[in-house]
């Protein structure tokens, strides 16, 4: 029957007929097992740009990807229009970038973060006390990047501060 059908119809139609015939013949057999899902690998790539910013690319499995998308979408909503502010001027990609930055800050305050070397994950910022108090100058992050004093003050609002005195060769005393 299938060979005769193959002479008159295109391959897709013949394939569909074959499936229907196989299904009709195997009515009393147990259902075939579901194929094992392909093992998906989550990927994450970070690259430091020349301007000091961090470029991030990620490929996530369905469940964590959906969770990530839901969180970013919620945080990236345009700000409500008001008479004073007007419409949110940021593009969608800018809003989503700001949402990712906000998500990083929220995660940094989470109480269930893993430890790194037996200690909570820590961002080290080095800055002269006088510059911090006077709100001038720059600080250096532990990766060598520099940030302005205003950002250091914002970080200090959500962080524990451990003052450290450095010697002549920037060694802790």
XYZ file of N, CA and C in Angstrom:
519
model
N 0.837 -1.194 0.000
C 0.000 0.000 0.000
C 0.877 1.251 0.000
N 1.903 1.252 0.834
C 2.769 2.432 0.934
C 3.545 2.629 -0.369
N 4.040 1.536 -0.969
C 4.800 1.655 -2.215
C 3.907 2.226 -3.314
N 2.674 1.748 -3.385
C 1.748 2.273 -4.388
C 1.444 3.743 -4.143
N 1.313 4.094 -2.905
C 1.049 5.487 -2.527
C 2.239 6.370 -2.891
N 3.467 5.820 -2.757
C 4.687 6.589 -3.027
C 4.815 6.953 -4.495
N 4.182 6.152 -5.383
C 4.265 6.466 -6.816
C 3.432 7.696 -7.180
N 2.401 7.976 -6.389
C 1.459 9.037 -6.749
C 1.578 10.319 -5.922
N 2.296 10.240 -4.775
C 2.308 11.407 -3.880
C 3.741 11.792 -3.497
N 3.865 12.989 -2.990
C 5.186 13.483 -2.571
C 5.622 12.806 -1.275
N 6.943 12.850 -0.984
C 7.481 12.126 0.179
C 6.820 12.495 1.507
N 6.506 13.770 1.741
C 5.911 14.164 3.019
C 4.562 13.475 3.225
N 3.761 13.402 2.181
C 2.454 12.763 2.274
C 2.611 11.268 2.548
N 3.587 10.628 1.895
C 3.844 9.202 2.108
C 4.300 8.965 3.548
N 5.159 9.841 4.043
C 5.646 9.723 5.422
C 4.483 9.820 6.406
N 3.582 10.757 6.177
C 2.409 10.896 7.048
C 1.539 9.633 7.013
N 1.349 9.067 5.819
C 0.581 7.823 5.712
C 1.276 6.705 6.485
N 2.603 6.602 6.354
C 3.362 5.581 7.079
C 3.169 5.708 8.583
N 3.168 6.906 9.083
C 2.953 7.124 10.522
C 1.552 6.664 10.934
N 0.575 6.998 10.120
C -0.808 6.598 10.436
C -0.952 5.077 10.407
N -0.325 4.436 9.423
C -0.390 2.979 9.346
C 0.296 2.336 10.548
N 1.486 2.848 10.902
C 2.220 2.302 12.049
C 1.400 2.480 13.325
N 0.759 3.613 13.475
C -0.063 3.860 14.663
C -1.231 2.881 14.712
N -1.877 2.652 13.552
C -3.017 1.727 13.506
C -2.587 0.298 13.822
N -1.401 -0.089 13.368
C -0.911 -1.447 13.607
C -0.461 -1.669 15.046
N -0.042 -0.608 15.727
C 0.528 -0.738 17.069
C -0.447 -0.302 18.162
N -1.767 -0.429 17.924
C -2.751 0.030 18.902
C -2.672 -0.701 20.235
N -2.327 -1.989 20.229
C -2.292 -2.759 21.478
C -0.934 -2.696 22.169
N 0.067 -2.162 21.527
C 1.402 -2.074 22.122
C 1.454 -0.906 23.116
N 2.377 -0.970 24.072
C 2.514 0.172 24.989
C 3.028 1.395 24.232
N 2.690 2.543 24.775
C 3.157 3.794 24.167
C 4.677 3.818 24.158
N 5.271 4.317 23.094
C 6.735 4.412 23.090
C 7.184 5.416 24.140
N 8.333 5.169 24.741
C 8.798 6.117 25.765
C 9.142 7.470 25.145
N 8.964 8.480 25.954
C 9.342 9.816 25.506
C 10.840 9.840 25.295
N 11.299 10.458 24.222
C 12.750 10.527 24.025
C 13.393 11.349 25.149
N 14.571 10.933 25.553
C 15.295 11.665 26.586
C 15.616 13.062 26.055
N 15.324 14.082 26.846
C 15.651 15.427 26.363
C 17.158 15.589 26.232
N 17.526 16.334 25.225
C 18.949 16.601 25.000
C 19.486 17.421 26.162
N 20.640 17.035 26.649
C 21.237 17.773 27.764
C 21.633 19.164 27.271
N 20.996 20.166 27.837
C 21.291 21.541 27.454
C 22.336 22.110 28.400
N 23.173 22.921 27.865
C 24.244 23.515 28.647
C 23.992 25.010 28.738
N 23.990 25.531 29.961
C 23.911 26.976 30.141
C 25.271 27.561 29.814
N 25.268 28.680 29.117
C 26.524 29.334 28.743
C 26.503 30.784 29.205
N 27.669 31.267 29.582
C 27.807 32.650 30.027
C 29.197 33.129 29.634
N 29.266 34.253 28.943
C 30.550 34.798 28.506
C 30.632 36.245 28.968
N 31.755 36.590 29.621
C 31.990 37.974 30.040
C 33.227 38.479 29.314
N 33.169 39.760 28.912
C 34.314 40.359 28.249
C 34.415 41.811 28.704
N 35.600 42.192 29.167
C 35.830 43.561 29.612
C 36.105 44.422 28.381
N 35.331 45.477 28.206
C 35.508 46.377 27.067
C 36.597 47.393 27.365
N 37.100 48.043 26.334
C 38.170 49.036 26.509
C 37.724 50.225 27.348
N 36.412 50.534 27.329
C 35.923 51.673 28.108
C 35.638 51.301 29.557
N 35.990 50.047 29.969
C 35.829 49.626 31.351
C 34.524 48.923 31.652
N 33.575 48.998 30.728
C 32.303 48.331 30.966
C 32.431 46.838 30.703
N 31.517 46.076 31.256
C 31.529 44.630 31.109
C 30.457 44.222 30.103
N 30.849 43.454 29.101
C 29.909 42.939 28.119
C 29.565 41.507 28.513
N 28.273 41.192 28.549
C 27.803 39.882 29.004
C 26.945 39.257 27.912
N 27.175 37.965 27.674
C 26.341 37.202 26.750
C 26.016 35.887 27.433
N 24.763 35.470 27.345
C 24.375 34.228 28.019
C 23.355 33.466 27.183
N 23.406 32.153 27.300
C 22.399 31.260 26.730
C 21.928 30.388 27.883
N 20.636 30.466 28.206
C 20.093 29.747 29.353
C 19.090 28.696 28.916
N 19.019 27.608 29.675
C 18.029 26.567 29.472
C 16.636 27.187 29.647
N 15.614 26.478 29.253
C 14.250 27.006 29.216
C 13.778 27.563 30.556
N 13.921 26.805 31.637
C 13.383 27.243 32.924
C 14.139 28.444 33.483
N 15.486 28.366 33.645
C 16.154 29.575 34.148
C 16.048 30.738 33.166
N 15.972 30.448 31.868
C 15.807 31.520 30.885
C 14.483 32.234 31.051
N 13.431 31.472 31.298
C 12.113 32.081 31.509
C 12.083 32.890 32.799
N 12.714 32.368 33.833
C 12.773 33.090 35.104
C 13.537 34.400 34.935
N 14.673 34.338 34.241
C 15.475 35.534 33.975
C 14.651 36.546 33.175
N 13.983 36.068 32.130
C 13.182 36.951 31.285
C 12.076 37.630 32.087
N 11.435 36.881 32.971
C 10.371 37.436 33.802
C 10.902 38.527 34.724
N 12.059 38.268 35.341
C 12.632 39.270 36.256
C 13.052 40.525 35.495
N 13.722 40.353 34.357
C 14.177 41.509 33.582
C 12.978 42.310 33.080
N 11.959 41.622 32.583
C 10.773 42.306 32.073
C 10.103 43.136 33.165
N 10.014 42.556 34.365
C 9.389 43.287 35.473
C 10.197 44.523 35.851
N 11.521 44.391 35.865
C 12.371 45.514 36.262
C 12.557 46.540 35.141
N 12.288 46.142 33.889
C 12.552 47.024 32.747
C 11.320 47.778 32.262
N 10.236 47.704 33.011
C 9.040 48.431 32.589
C 9.365 49.915 32.459
N 8.794 50.572 31.439
C 9.031 52.017 31.342
C 8.499 52.718 32.586
N 9.213 53.735 32.998
C 8.742 54.505 34.149
C 7.396 55.121 33.797
N 6.524 55.228 34.770
C 5.201 55.800 34.449
C 5.335 57.246 33.986
N 4.468 57.590 33.063
C 4.472 58.963 32.571
C 3.893 59.886 33.629
N 4.570 60.987 33.861
C 4.039 62.023 34.742
C 4.138 63.346 34.007
N 3.445 64.310 34.492
C 3.480 65.624 33.849
C 4.889 66.202 33.883
N 5.630 65.910 34.956
C 6.971 66.470 35.085
C 8.014 65.690 34.283
N 7.936 64.357 34.339
C 8.957 63.538 33.689
C 8.674 63.267 32.224
N 7.434 63.151 31.828
C 7.103 62.791 30.457
C 7.308 61.307 30.230
N 7.433 60.921 28.977
C 7.597 59.526 28.607
C 9.033 59.080 28.903
N 9.202 57.822 29.304
C 10.533 57.272 29.575
C 11.363 57.357 28.290
N 12.475 58.099 28.285
C 13.247 58.293 27.048
C 14.160 57.108 26.693
N 14.297 56.127 27.591
C 15.221 55.017 27.345
C 14.638 54.036 26.329
N 15.520 53.475 25.510
C 15.096 52.428 24.583
C 14.872 51.142 25.380
N 14.283 50.153 24.726
C 14.041 48.875 25.405
C 15.361 48.247 25.867
N 16.375 48.277 25.012
C 17.658 47.671 25.402
C 18.294 48.429 26.558
N 18.133 49.752 26.610
C 18.659 50.519 27.745
C 17.900 50.175 29.023
N 16.573 50.059 28.926
C 15.783 49.690 30.108
C 16.160 48.300 30.598
N 16.374 47.361 29.666
C 16.751 46.004 30.060
C 18.167 45.973 30.644
N 19.066 46.794 30.132
C 20.404 46.896 30.716
C 20.345 47.453 32.124
N 19.529 48.487 32.323
C 19.344 49.044 33.667
C 18.703 48.001 34.587
N 17.787 47.202 34.039
C 17.137 46.150 34.831
C 18.151 45.092 35.257
N 19.064 44.731 34.360
C 20.101 43.756 34.718
C 20.995 44.312 35.819
N 21.368 45.588 35.719
C 22.182 46.209 36.765
C 21.430 46.212 38.095
N 20.141 46.511 38.060
C 19.337 46.490 39.288
C 19.236 45.075 39.853
N 19.122 44.091 38.972
C 19.061 42.695 39.404
C 20.361 42.288 40.089
N 21.493 42.748 39.573
C 22.790 42.463 40.202
C 22.836 43.073 41.597
N 22.355 44.309 41.737
C 22.342 44.955 43.057
C 21.405 44.231 44.024
N 20.255 43.787 43.533
C 19.325 43.024 44.384
C 19.953 41.707 44.824
N 20.616 41.052 43.911
C 21.253 39.782 44.226
C 22.395 39.973 45.224
N 23.118 41.055 45.114
C 24.227 41.312 46.041
C 23.735 41.466 47.478
N 22.473 41.877 47.648
C 21.909 42.036 48.987
C 21.189 40.780 49.473
N 21.147 39.743 48.632
C 20.443 38.514 49.009
C 21.185 37.805 50.132
N 20.424 37.131 51.001
C 21.051 36.470 52.148
C 21.461 35.033 51.846
N 21.246 34.549 50.637
C 21.587 33.169 50.327
C 22.683 33.059 49.269
N 23.498 34.068 49.122
C 24.589 34.006 48.155
C 25.628 32.998 48.606
N 26.241 32.297 47.668
C 27.297 31.360 48.054
C 28.521 32.109 48.555
N 29.371 31.389 49.233
C 30.600 31.994 49.737
C 31.714 31.795 48.730
N 32.709 32.640 48.810
C 33.875 32.582 47.931
C 35.099 32.478 48.829
N 35.713 31.311 48.865
C 36.858 31.112 49.754
C 36.463 31.159 51.214
N 35.233 30.740 51.548
C 34.790 30.724 52.932
C 34.230 32.047 53.421
N 34.245 33.057 52.584
C 33.740 34.378 52.958
C 32.608 34.773 52.017
N 31.698 35.639 52.465
C 30.669 36.125 51.539
C 31.325 36.838 50.359
N 30.660 36.820 49.212
C 31.190 37.498 48.029
C 31.364 38.983 48.366
N 32.533 39.506 48.044
C 32.878 40.863 48.454
C 33.434 41.648 47.273
N 33.038 42.891 47.158
C 33.613 43.807 46.187
C 34.550 44.728 46.954
N 35.787 44.768 46.529
C 36.768 45.606 47.211
C 36.934 46.919 46.449
N 36.801 48.028 47.167
C 36.954 49.357 46.595
C 38.041 50.068 47.382
N 39.031 50.589 46.683
C 40.139 51.285 47.339
C 40.071 52.772 46.984
N 40.043 53.611 48.057
C 39.937 55.053 47.847
C 40.491 55.773 49.064
N 41.093 56.910 48.836
C 41.574 57.716 49.961
C 40.380 58.227 50.757
N 40.486 58.192 52.086
C 39.403 58.628 52.956
C 39.038 60.087 52.684
N 40.051 60.929 52.514
C 39.793 62.357 52.283
C 38.967 62.564 51.014
N 39.286 61.799 49.952
C 38.535 61.926 48.701
C 37.089 61.479 48.889
N 36.894 60.401 49.642
C 35.539 59.918 49.893
C 34.748 60.949 50.695
N 35.365 61.499 51.734
C 34.687 62.488 52.573
C 34.376 63.761 51.789
N 35.291 64.160 50.899
C 35.093 65.374 50.109
C 34.285 65.131 48.829
N 33.944 63.869 48.560
C 33.178 63.475 47.377
C 33.866 63.875 46.080
N 35.173 63.665 46.033
C 35.951 63.970 44.826
C 36.834 62.781 44.486
N 37.379 62.801 43.307
C 38.339 61.772 42.920
C 37.690 60.478 42.459
N 38.533 59.460 42.415
C 38.099 58.149 41.937
C 38.552 57.072 42.898
N 37.889 55.933 42.809
C 38.272 54.758 43.578
C 38.645 53.661 42.594
N 39.380 52.669 43.093
C 39.754 51.554 42.245
C 39.073 50.288 42.757
N 38.427 49.549 41.830
C 37.814 48.279 42.168
C 38.883 47.196 42.196
N 38.527 46.026 42.746
C 39.521 44.959 42.851
C 39.960 44.412 41.494
N 39.221 44.720 40.413
C 39.645 44.279 39.082
C 40.460 45.342 38.349
N 40.783 46.454 39.039
C 41.607 47.511 38.455
C 40.832 48.633 37.798
N 39.532 48.468 37.640
C 38.718 49.525 37.029
C 38.524 50.666 38.022
N 38.345 51.873 37.503
C 38.150 53.050 38.350
C 36.708 53.519 38.255
N 36.169 53.989 39.392
C 34.811 54.530 39.437
C 34.843 55.851 40.203
N 33.906 56.766 39.897
C 33.889 58.070 40.576
C 33.409 57.947 42.028
N 33.746 58.953 42.811
C 33.400 58.974 44.237
C 31.892 58.869 44.460
N 31.088 59.435 43.564
C 29.633 59.357 43.739
C 29.150 57.906 43.722
N 29.740 57.075 42.857
C 29.351 55.670 42.814
C 29.826 54.938 44.067
N 30.982 55.315 44.591
C 31.480 54.692 45.815
C 30.517 54.981 46.957
N 30.031 56.202 47.040
C 29.089 56.558 48.096
C 27.796 55.762 47.952
N 27.329 55.518 46.710
C 26.133 54.703 46.497
C 26.384 53.262 46.930
N 27.547 52.727 46.601
C 27.893 51.366 47.012
C 27.937 51.267 48.536
N 28.473 52.292 49.170
C 28.616 52.273 50.622
C 27.263 52.260 51.337
N 26.223 52.738 50.669
C 24.893 52.735 51.290
C 24.398 51.317 51.547
N 24.758 50.372 50.691
C 24.256 49.000 50.793
C 25.315 48.019 51.270
N 26.459 48.507 51.695
C 27.561 47.588 51.974
C 28.099 47.772 53.384
N 28.787 46.756 53.823
C 29.554 46.883 55.045
C 30.888 47.510 54.677
N 31.378 48.395 55.508
C 32.632 49.077 55.199
C 33.670 48.666 56.221
N 34.812 48.243 55.720
C 35.929 47.892 56.581
C 37.080 48.824 56.216
N 37.371 49.806 57.059
C 38.480 50.703 56.733
C 39.801 49.949 56.830
N 40.715 50.293 55.939
C 42.006 49.631 55.896
C 43.063 50.682 55.614
N 44.113 50.680 56.395
C 45.209 51.627 56.192
C 46.261 50.944 55.334
N 46.667 51.641 54.268
C 47.661 51.089 53.358
C 48.998 51.780 53.571
N 50.046 51.014 53.371
C 51.398 51.557 53.497
C 51.842 52.213 52.193
N 53.144 52.525 52.132
C 53.708 53.251 50.983
C 53.549 52.491 49.683
N 53.605 51.171 49.699
C 53.497 50.363 48.489
C 52.114 49.737 48.336
N 51.090 50.426 48.872
C 49.698 49.974 48.849
C 49.495 48.597 49.473
N 50.312 48.307 50.447
C 50.195 47.045 51.193
C 49.411 47.332 52.475
N 48.473 46.449 52.868
C 47.736 46.671 54.119
C 48.695 46.681 55.304
N 48.483 47.623 56.190
C 49.344 47.718 57.386
C 48.683 46.997 58.549
